[in-house]
Short mmCIF file of C-alpha atoms in Angstrom, two decimals:
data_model
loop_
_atom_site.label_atom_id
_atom_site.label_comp_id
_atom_site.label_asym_id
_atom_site.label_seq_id
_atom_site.Cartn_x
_atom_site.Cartn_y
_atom_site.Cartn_z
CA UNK A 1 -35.07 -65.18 -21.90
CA UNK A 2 -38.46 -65.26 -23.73
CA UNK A 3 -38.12 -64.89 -27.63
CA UNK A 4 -40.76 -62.47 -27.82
CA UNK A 5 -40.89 -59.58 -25.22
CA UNK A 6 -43.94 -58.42 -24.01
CA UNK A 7 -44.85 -55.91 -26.47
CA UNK A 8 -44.82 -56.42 -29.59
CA UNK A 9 -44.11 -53.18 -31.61
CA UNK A 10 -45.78 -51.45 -35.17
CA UNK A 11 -43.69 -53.30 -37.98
CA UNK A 12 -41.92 -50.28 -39.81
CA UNK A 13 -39.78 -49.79 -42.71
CA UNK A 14 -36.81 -50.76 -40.70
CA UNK A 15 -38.04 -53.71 -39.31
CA UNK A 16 -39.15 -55.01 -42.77
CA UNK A 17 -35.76 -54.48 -44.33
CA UNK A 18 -33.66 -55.88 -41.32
CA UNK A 19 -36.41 -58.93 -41.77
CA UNK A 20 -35.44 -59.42 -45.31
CA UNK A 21 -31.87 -58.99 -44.54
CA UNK A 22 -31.82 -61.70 -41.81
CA UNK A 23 -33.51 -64.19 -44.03
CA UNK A 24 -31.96 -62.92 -47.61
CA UNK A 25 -28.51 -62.70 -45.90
CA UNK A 26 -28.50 -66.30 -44.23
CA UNK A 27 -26.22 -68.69 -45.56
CA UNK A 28 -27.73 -71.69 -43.31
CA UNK A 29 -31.10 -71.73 -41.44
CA UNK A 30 -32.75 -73.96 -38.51
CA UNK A 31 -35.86 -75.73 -40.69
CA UNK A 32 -38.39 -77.20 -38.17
CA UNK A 33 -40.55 -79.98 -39.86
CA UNK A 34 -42.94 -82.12 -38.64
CA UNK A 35 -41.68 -85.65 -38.33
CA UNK A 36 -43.50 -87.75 -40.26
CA UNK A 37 -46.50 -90.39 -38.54
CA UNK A 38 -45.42 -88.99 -34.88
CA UNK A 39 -46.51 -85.33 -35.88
CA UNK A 40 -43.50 -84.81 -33.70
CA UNK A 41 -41.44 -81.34 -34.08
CA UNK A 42 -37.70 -81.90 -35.77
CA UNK A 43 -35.40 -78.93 -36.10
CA UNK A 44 -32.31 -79.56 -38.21
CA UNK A 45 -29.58 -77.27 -40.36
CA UNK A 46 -30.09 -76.44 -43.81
CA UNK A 47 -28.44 -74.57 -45.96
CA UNK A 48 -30.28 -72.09 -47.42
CA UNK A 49 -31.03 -70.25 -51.04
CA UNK A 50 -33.67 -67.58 -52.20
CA UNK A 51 -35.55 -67.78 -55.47
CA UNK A 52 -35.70 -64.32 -57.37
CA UNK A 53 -39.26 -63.73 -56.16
CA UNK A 54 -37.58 -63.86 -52.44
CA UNK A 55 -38.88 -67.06 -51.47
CA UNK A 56 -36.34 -69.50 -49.82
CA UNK A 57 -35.66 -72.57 -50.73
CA UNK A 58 -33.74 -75.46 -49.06
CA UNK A 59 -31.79 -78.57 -50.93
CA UNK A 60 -32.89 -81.69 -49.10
CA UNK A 61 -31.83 -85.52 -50.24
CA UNK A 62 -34.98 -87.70 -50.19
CA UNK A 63 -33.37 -89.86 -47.98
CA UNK A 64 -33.40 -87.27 -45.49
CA UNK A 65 -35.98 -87.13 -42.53
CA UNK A 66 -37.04 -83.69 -43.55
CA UNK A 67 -37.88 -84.69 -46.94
CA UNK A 68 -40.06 -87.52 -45.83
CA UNK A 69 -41.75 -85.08 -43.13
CA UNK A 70 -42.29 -82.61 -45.76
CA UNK A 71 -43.92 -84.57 -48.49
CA UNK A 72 -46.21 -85.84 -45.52
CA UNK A 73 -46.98 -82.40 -44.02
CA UNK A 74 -45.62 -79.25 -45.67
CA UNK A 75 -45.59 -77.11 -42.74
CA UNK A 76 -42.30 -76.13 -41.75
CA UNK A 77 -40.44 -72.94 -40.17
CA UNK A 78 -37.02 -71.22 -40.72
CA UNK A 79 -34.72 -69.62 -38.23
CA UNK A 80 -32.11 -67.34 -39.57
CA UNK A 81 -29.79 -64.41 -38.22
CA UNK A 82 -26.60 -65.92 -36.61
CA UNK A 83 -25.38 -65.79 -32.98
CA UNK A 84 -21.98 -63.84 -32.05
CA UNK A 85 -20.02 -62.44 -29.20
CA UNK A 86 -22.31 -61.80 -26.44
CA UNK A 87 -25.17 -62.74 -25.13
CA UNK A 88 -26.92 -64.87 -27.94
CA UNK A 89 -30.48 -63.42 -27.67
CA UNK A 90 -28.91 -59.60 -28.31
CA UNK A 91 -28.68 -60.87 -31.31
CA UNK A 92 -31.56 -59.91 -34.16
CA UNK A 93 -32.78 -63.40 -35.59
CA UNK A 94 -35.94 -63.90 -37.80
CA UNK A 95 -38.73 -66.42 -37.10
CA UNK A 96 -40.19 -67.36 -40.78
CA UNK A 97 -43.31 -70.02 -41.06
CA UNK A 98 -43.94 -71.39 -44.35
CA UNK A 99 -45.38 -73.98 -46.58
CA UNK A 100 -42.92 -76.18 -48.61
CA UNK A 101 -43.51 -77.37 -51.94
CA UNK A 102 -41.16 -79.31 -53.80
CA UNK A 103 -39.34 -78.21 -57.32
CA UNK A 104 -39.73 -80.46 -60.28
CA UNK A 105 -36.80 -80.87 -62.35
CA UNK A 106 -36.50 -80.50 -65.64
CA UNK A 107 -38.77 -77.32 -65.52
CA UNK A 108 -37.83 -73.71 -65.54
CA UNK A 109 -38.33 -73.21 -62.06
CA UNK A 110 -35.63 -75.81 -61.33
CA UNK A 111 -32.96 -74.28 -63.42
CA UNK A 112 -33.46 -71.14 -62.49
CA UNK A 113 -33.46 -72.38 -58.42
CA UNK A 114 -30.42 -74.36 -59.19
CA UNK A 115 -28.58 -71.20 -60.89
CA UNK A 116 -28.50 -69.40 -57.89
CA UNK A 117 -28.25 -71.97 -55.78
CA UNK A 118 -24.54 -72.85 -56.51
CA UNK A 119 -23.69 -69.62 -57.43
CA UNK A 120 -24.53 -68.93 -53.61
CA UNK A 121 -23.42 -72.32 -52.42
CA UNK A 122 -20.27 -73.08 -55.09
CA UNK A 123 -19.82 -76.18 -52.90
CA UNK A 124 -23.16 -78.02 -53.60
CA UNK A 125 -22.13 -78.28 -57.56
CA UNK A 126 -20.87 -81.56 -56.04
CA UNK A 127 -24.43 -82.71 -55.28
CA UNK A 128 -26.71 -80.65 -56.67
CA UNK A 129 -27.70 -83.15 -59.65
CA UNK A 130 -27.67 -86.40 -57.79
CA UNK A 131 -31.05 -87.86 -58.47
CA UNK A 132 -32.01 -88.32 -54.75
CA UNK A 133 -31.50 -84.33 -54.16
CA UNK A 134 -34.36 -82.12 -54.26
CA UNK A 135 -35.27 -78.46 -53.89
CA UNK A 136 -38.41 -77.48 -51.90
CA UNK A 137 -39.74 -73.91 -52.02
CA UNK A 138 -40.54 -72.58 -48.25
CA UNK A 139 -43.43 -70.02 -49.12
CA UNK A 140 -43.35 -67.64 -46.10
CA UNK A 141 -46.67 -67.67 -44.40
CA UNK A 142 -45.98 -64.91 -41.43
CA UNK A 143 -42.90 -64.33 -39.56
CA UNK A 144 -41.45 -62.85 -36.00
CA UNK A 145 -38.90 -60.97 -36.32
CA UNK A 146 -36.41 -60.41 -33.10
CA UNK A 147 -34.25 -57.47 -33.48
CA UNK A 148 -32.88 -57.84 -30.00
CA UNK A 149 -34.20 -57.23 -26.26
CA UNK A 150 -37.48 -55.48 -26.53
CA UNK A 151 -37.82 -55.29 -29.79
CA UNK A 152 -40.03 -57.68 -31.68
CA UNK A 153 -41.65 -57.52 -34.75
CA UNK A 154 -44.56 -59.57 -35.95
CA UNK A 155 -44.67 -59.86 -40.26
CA UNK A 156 -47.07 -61.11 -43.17
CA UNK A 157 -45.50 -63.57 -45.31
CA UNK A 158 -46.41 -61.25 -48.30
CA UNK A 159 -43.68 -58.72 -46.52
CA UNK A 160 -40.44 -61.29 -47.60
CA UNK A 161 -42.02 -61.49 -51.63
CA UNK A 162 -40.21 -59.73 -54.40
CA UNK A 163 -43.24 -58.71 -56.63
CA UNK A 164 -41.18 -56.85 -58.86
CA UNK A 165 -42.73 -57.32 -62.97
CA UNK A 166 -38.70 -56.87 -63.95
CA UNK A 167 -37.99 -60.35 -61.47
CA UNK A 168 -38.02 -62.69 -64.78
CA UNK A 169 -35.90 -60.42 -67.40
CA UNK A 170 -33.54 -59.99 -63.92
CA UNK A 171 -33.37 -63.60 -63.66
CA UNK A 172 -32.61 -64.35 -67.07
CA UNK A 173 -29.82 -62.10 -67.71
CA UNK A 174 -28.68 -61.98 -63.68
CA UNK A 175 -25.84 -64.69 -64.86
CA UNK A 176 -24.15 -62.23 -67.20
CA UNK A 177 -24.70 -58.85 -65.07
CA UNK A 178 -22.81 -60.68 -62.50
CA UNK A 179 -19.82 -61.57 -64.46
CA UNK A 180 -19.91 -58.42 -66.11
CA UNK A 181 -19.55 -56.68 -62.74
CA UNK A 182 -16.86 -58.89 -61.14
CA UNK A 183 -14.96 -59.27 -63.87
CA UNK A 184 -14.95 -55.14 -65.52
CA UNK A 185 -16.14 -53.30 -61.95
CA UNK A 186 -14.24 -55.63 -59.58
CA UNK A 187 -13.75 -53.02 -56.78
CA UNK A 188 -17.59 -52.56 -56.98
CA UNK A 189 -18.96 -55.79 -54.68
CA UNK A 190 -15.83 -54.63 -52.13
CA UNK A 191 -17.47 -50.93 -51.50
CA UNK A 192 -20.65 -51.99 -51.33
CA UNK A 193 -20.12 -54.38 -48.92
CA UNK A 194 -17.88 -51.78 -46.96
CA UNK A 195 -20.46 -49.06 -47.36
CA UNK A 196 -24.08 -50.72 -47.24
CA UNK A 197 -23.43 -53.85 -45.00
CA UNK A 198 -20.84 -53.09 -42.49
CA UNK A 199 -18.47 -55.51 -43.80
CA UNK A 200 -14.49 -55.63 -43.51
CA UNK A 201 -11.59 -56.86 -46.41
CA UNK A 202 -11.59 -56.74 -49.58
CA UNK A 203 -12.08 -59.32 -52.18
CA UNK A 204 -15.74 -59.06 -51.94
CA UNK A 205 -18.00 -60.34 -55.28
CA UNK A 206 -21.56 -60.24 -55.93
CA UNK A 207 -22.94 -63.58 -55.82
CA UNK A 208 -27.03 -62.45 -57.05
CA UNK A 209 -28.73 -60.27 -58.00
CA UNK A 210 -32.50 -59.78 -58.37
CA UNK A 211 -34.93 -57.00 -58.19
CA UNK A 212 -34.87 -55.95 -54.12
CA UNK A 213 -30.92 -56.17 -53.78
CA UNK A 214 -27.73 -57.72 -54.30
CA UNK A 215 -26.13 -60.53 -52.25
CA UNK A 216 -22.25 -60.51 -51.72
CA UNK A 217 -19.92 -62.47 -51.06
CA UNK A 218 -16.20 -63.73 -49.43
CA UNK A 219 -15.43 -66.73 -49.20
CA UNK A 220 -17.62 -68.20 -46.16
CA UNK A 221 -19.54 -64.84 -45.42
CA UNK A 222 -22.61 -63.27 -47.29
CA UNK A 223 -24.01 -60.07 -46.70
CA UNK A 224 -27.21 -58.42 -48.30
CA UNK A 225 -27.73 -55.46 -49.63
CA UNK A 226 -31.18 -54.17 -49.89
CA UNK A 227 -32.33 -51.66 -52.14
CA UNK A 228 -34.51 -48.96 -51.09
CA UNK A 229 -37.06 -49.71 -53.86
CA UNK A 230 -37.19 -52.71 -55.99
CA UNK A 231 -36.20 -52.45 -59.62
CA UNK A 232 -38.99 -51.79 -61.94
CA UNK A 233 -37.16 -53.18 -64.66
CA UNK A 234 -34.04 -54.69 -66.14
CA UNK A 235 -32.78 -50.76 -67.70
CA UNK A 236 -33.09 -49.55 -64.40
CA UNK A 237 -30.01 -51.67 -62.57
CA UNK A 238 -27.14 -50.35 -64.14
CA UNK A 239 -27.82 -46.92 -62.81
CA UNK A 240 -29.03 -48.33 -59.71
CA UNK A 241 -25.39 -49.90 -59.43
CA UNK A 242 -24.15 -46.77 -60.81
CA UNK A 243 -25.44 -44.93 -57.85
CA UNK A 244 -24.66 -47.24 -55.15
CA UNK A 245 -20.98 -45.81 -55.59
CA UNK A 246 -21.93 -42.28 -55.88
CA UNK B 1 -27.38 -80.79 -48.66
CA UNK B 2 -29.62 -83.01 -46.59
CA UNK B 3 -29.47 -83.45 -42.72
CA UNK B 4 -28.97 -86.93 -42.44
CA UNK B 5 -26.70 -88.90 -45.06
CA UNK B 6 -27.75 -92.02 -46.61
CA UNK B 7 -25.76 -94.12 -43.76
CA UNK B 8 -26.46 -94.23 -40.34
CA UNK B 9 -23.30 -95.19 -38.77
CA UNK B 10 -23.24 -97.06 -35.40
CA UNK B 11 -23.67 -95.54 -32.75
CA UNK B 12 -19.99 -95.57 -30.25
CA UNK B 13 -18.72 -94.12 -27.57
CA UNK B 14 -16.94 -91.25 -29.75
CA UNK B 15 -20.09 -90.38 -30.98
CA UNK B 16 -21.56 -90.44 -27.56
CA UNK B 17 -19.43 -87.91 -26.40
CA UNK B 18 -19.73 -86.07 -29.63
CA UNK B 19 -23.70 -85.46 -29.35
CA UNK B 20 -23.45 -84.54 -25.05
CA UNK B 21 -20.38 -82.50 -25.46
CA UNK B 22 -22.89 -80.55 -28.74
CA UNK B 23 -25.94 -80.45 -26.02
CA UNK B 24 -24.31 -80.00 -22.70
CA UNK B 25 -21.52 -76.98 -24.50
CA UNK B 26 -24.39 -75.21 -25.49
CA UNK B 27 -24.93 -71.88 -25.18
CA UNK B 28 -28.17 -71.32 -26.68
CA UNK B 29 -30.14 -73.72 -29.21
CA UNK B 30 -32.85 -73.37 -31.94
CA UNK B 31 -36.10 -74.26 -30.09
CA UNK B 32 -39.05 -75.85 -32.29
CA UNK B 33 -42.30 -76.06 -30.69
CA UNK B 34 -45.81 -76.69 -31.99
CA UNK B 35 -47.73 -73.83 -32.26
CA UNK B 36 -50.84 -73.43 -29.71
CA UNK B 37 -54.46 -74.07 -32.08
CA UNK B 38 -52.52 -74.35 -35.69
CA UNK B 39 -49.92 -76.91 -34.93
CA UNK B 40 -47.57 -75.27 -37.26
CA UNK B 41 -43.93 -75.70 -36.24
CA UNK B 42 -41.84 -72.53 -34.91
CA UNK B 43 -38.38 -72.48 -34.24
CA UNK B 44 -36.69 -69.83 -32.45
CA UNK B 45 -33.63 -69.23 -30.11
CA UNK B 46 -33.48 -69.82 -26.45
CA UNK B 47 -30.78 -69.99 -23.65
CA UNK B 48 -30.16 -73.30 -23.10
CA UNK B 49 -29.06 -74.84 -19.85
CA UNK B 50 -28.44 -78.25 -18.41
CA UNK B 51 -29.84 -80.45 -15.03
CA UNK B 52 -28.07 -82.09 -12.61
CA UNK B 53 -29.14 -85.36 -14.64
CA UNK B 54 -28.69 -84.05 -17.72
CA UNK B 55 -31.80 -82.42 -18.86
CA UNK B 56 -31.95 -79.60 -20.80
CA UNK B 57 -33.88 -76.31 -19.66
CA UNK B 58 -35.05 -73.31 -20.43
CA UNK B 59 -36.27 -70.03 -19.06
CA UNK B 60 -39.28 -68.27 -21.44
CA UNK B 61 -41.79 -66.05 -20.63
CA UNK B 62 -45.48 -66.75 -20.16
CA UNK B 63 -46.03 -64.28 -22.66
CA UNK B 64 -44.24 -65.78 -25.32
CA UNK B 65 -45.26 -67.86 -27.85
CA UNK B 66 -43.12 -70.71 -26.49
CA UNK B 67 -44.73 -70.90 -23.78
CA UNK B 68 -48.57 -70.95 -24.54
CA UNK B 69 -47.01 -73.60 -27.29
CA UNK B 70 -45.35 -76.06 -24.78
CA UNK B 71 -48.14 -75.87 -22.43
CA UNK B 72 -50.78 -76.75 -25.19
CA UNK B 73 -48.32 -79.76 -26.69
CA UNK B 74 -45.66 -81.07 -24.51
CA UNK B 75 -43.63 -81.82 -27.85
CA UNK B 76 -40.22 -80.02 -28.92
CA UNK B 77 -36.51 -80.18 -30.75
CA UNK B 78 -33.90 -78.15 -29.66
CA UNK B 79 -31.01 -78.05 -32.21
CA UNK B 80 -27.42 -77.36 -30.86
CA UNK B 81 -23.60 -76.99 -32.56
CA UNK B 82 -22.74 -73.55 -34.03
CA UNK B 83 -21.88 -72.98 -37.70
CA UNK B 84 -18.62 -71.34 -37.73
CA UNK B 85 -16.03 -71.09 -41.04
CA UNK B 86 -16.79 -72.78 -44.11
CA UNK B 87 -19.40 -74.90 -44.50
CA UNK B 88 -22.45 -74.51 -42.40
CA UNK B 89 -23.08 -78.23 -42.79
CA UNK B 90 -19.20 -79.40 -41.98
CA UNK B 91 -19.82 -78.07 -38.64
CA UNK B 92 -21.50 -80.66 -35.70
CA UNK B 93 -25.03 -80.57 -35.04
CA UNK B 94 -27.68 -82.48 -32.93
CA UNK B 95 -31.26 -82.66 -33.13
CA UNK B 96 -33.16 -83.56 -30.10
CA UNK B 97 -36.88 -84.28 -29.44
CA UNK B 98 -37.85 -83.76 -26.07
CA UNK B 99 -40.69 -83.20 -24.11
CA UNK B 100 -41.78 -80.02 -21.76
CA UNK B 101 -42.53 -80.06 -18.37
CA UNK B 102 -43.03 -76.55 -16.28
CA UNK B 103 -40.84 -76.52 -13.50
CA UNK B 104 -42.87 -74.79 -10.48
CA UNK B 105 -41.06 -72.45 -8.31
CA UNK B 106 -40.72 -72.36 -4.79
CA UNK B 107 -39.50 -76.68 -5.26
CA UNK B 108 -36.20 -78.25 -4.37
CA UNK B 109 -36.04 -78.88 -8.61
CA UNK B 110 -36.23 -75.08 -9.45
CA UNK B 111 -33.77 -74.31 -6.85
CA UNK B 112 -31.51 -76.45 -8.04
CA UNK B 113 -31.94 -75.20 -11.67
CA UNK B 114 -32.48 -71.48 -11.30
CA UNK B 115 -28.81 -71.75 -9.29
CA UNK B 116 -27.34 -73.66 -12.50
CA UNK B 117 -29.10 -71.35 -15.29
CA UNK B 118 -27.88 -68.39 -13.57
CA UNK B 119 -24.31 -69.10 -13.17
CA UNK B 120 -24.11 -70.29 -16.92
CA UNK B 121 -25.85 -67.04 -18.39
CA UNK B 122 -24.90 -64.55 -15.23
CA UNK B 123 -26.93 -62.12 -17.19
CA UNK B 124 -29.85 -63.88 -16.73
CA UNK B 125 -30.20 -62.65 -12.90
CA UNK B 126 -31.90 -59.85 -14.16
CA UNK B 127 -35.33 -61.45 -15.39
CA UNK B 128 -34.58 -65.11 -13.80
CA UNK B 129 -37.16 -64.03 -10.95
CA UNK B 130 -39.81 -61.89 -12.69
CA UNK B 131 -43.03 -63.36 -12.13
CA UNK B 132 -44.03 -63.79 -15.57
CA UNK B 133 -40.64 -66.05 -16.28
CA UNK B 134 -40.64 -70.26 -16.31
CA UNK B 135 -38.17 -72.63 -16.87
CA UNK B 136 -38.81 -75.45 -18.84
CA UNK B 137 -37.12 -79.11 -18.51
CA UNK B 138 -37.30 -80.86 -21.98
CA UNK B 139 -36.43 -84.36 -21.65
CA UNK B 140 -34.70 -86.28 -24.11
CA UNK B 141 -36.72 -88.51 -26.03
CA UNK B 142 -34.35 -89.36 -29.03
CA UNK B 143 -31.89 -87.46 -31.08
CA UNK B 144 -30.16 -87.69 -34.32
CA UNK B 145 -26.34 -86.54 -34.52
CA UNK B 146 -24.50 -85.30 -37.60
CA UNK B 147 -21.20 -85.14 -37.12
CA UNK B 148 -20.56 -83.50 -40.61
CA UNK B 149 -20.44 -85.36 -43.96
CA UNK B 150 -21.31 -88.70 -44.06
CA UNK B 151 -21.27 -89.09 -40.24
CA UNK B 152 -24.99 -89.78 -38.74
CA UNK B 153 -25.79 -91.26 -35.75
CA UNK B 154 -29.35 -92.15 -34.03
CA UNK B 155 -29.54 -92.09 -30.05
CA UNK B 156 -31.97 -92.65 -27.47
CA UNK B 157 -33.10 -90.00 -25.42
CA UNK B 158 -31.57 -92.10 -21.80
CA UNK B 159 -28.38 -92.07 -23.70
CA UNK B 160 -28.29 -87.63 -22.65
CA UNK B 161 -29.57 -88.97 -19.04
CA UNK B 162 -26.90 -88.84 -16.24
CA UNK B 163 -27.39 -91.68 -14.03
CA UNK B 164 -25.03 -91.13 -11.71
CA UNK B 165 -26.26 -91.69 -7.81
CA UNK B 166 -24.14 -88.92 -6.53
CA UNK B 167 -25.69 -86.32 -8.90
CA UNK B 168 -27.89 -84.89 -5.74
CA UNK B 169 -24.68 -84.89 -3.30
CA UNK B 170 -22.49 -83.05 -5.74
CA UNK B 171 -25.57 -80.67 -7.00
CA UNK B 172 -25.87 -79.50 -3.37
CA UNK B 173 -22.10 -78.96 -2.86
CA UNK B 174 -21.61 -77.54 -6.43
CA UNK B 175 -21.79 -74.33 -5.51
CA UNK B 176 -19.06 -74.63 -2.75
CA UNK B 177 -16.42 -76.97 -4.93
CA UNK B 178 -16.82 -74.23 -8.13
CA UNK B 179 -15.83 -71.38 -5.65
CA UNK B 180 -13.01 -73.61 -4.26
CA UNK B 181 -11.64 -74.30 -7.18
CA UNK B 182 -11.87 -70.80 -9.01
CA UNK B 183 -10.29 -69.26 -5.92
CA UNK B 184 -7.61 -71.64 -4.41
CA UNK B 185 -6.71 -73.57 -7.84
CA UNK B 186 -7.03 -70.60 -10.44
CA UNK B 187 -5.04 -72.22 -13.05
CA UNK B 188 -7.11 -75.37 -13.38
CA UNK B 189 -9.79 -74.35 -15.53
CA UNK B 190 -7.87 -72.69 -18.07
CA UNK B 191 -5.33 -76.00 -17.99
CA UNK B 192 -8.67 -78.09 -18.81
CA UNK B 193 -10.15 -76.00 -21.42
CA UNK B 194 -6.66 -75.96 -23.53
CA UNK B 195 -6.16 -79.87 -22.99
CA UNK B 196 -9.34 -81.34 -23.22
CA UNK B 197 -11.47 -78.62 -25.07
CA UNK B 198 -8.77 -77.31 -27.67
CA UNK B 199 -9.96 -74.04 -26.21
CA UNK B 200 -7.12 -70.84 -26.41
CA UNK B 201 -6.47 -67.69 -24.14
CA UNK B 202 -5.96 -67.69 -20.43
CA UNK B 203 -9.08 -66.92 -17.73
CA UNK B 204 -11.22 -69.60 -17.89
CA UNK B 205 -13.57 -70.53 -14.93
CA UNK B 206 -15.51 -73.11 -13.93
CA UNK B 207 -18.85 -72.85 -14.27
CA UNK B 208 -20.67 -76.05 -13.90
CA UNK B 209 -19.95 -79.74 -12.04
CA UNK B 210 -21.52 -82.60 -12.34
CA UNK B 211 -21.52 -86.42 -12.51
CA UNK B 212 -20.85 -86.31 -16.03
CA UNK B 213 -18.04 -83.61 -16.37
CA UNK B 214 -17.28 -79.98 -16.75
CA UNK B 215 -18.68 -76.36 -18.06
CA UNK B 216 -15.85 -74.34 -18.40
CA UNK B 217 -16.91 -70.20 -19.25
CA UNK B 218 -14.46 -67.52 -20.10
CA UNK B 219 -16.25 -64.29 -20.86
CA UNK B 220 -18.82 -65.49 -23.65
CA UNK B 221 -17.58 -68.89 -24.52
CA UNK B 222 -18.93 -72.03 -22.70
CA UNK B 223 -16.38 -75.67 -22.94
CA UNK B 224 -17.71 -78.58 -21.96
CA UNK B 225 -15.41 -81.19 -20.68
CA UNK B 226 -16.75 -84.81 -20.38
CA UNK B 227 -15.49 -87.23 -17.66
CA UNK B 228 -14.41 -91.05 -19.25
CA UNK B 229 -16.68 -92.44 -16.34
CA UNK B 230 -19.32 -90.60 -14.40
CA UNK B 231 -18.46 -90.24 -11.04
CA UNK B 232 -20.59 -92.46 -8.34
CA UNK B 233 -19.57 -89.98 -5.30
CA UNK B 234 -19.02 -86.79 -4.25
CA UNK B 235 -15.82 -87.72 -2.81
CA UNK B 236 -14.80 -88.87 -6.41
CA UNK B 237 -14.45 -85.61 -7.30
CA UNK B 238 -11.15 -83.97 -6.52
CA UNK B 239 -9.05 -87.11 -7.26
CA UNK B 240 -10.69 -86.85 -10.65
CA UNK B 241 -9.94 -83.02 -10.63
CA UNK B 242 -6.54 -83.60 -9.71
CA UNK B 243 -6.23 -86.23 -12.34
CA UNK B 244 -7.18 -84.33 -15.18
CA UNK B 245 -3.67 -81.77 -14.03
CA UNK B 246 -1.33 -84.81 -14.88
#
């Protein structure tokens, strides 16, 4: 069936937040790139971070093909939202175009990428660092968002950016919140992602945080929770967590 | 990490099977296309089904934004293998580029595929005929396997082509040997998906023959079981059915 139904509906408050959950929540995405000289389309899997202002980034090996198609055209697009039981298009899944610039090491940007990177993807410590490995940033351009049959969203790329003025200070001290929580609150992560995300077990930590929500995890599975406003600043998170339990 | 590891491996037989089994077992795939006027690449999900030689279609509506895309540039990737536990990127994937051709109704071809489509997604039957509705074939032009870590392969697009010259003779009399075989030899299925798929529970049907092998459903889980050898004639088929019971 068609990815985008016939009518396209107004883009509300719910749409926008299941939008940012599908692509904040997304452990892996499709990235379509342009192969390089043919101009040809190339869809592959990526795994898949977000950078504290909400933009996502990928981890690519320059001897990849999407590296070299990236570096010659920047254009790319993201798929996220995962299929299940059932029929595979009930699913909600996100459509994200965006324009990929790659992250420099050795400047803050990189550090700060690479911070939440592993903390979201422990196993790519192993590879992170090789010199051949690169982050790109995938700045989101406009997006369609599928929530299931009949219901189809279309989105600015502005819609997926944190603006938040706290989203530095929350960066810089986002390391030690974290362990702070999992280590002195450790049931916290497990009723959040009971209460806010639908999620089952225990055992549940938060692996980010940044000024729109938290992301959680279990072992393979992530789950986002969104706040309902963004943080203004860095004072206002502990009673945000605070009330999250309430 | 990156798509494609520094070493493309040579291309065998294993791997053969490996990158049909990920195409032809496929439920659904990520779709990239080249969107109409910007060129920017999109990737979204679509059912996926397969030809009598192989092919892979699709079914989109003329009112999507697949479909004003593939009719303004021939050019796409479908992506196929589902993440499951652990690592997204430990998990079997190909990318294939293909190109689009419309399949016009009221031919022998969309028939033939419309007949196929609809007994691999049953649910399909419901928009299958609307007016506005298409199916696509996207022929295989190359494709790049990764068989997780360190295991990348490069294949021609012919090498996703059945050959076979009994694909029309069985395509005709597919219909008939599927209902056979899910009435009069009930157990079969389920005997091929546990041996030959690693598949578990009881119930499975047939749900596709050809040249090549078979689709094997139960409820929303598709099996796809390879043949060593295509088979050159119709009449091939129920030694090689009874075979596959020893």
């Amino acid at each position: 069936m068609a990815d985008k139904p016939q009518v396209i509906r107004d883009t509300d408050d719910e749409a926008r937040k299941l939008a940012r959950i599908l692509l904040r929540g997304a452990r892996s995405a499709s990235l379509a790139v342009l192969e390089a000289e043919s101009g040809h389309p190339s869809v592959s899997r990526a795994l898949l971070g977000i950078d504290i202002d909400g933009v996502p980034v990928i981890l690519v090996s320059a001897l990849s093909s999407h590296t070299t198609a990236l570096l010659a055209d920047p254009r790319a697009s993201l798929l996220t939202g995962e299929t299940g039981k059932g029929d595979p298009l009930a699913h909600p899944r996100l459509t994200l175009q965006c324009t990929a610039a790659r992250v420099e090491r050795g400047t803050a940007d990189h550090d700060r990428i690479r911070q939440r990177f592993v903390r979201r993807h422990p196993k790519s410590k192993l590879y992170v660092d090789f010199p051949d490995f690169a982050f790109f940033r995938l700045s989101p351009v406009k997006a369609s968002l599928n929530g299931g049959f009949g219901r189809a969203y279309l989105l600015d790329g502005d819609e997926f950016i944190i603006h938040s003025a706290a989203a530095a200070e929350i960066a810089e001290r986002e390391d030690g919140a974290i362990r702070h929580m999992n280590k002195d609150h450790r049931e916290a992560a497990t009723t959040y992602a009971h209460r806010y995300c639908g999620a089952a077990r225990t055992g549940w930590r938060i692996s980010g945080i940044d000024s729109a929500g938290l992301d959680l995890a279990l072992q393979d599975q992530l789950k986002r929770l969104e706040f309902d406003q963004e943080l203004e600043s860095f004072q206002g998170l502990v009673p945000k967590l605070k009330n999250l339990l309430l």
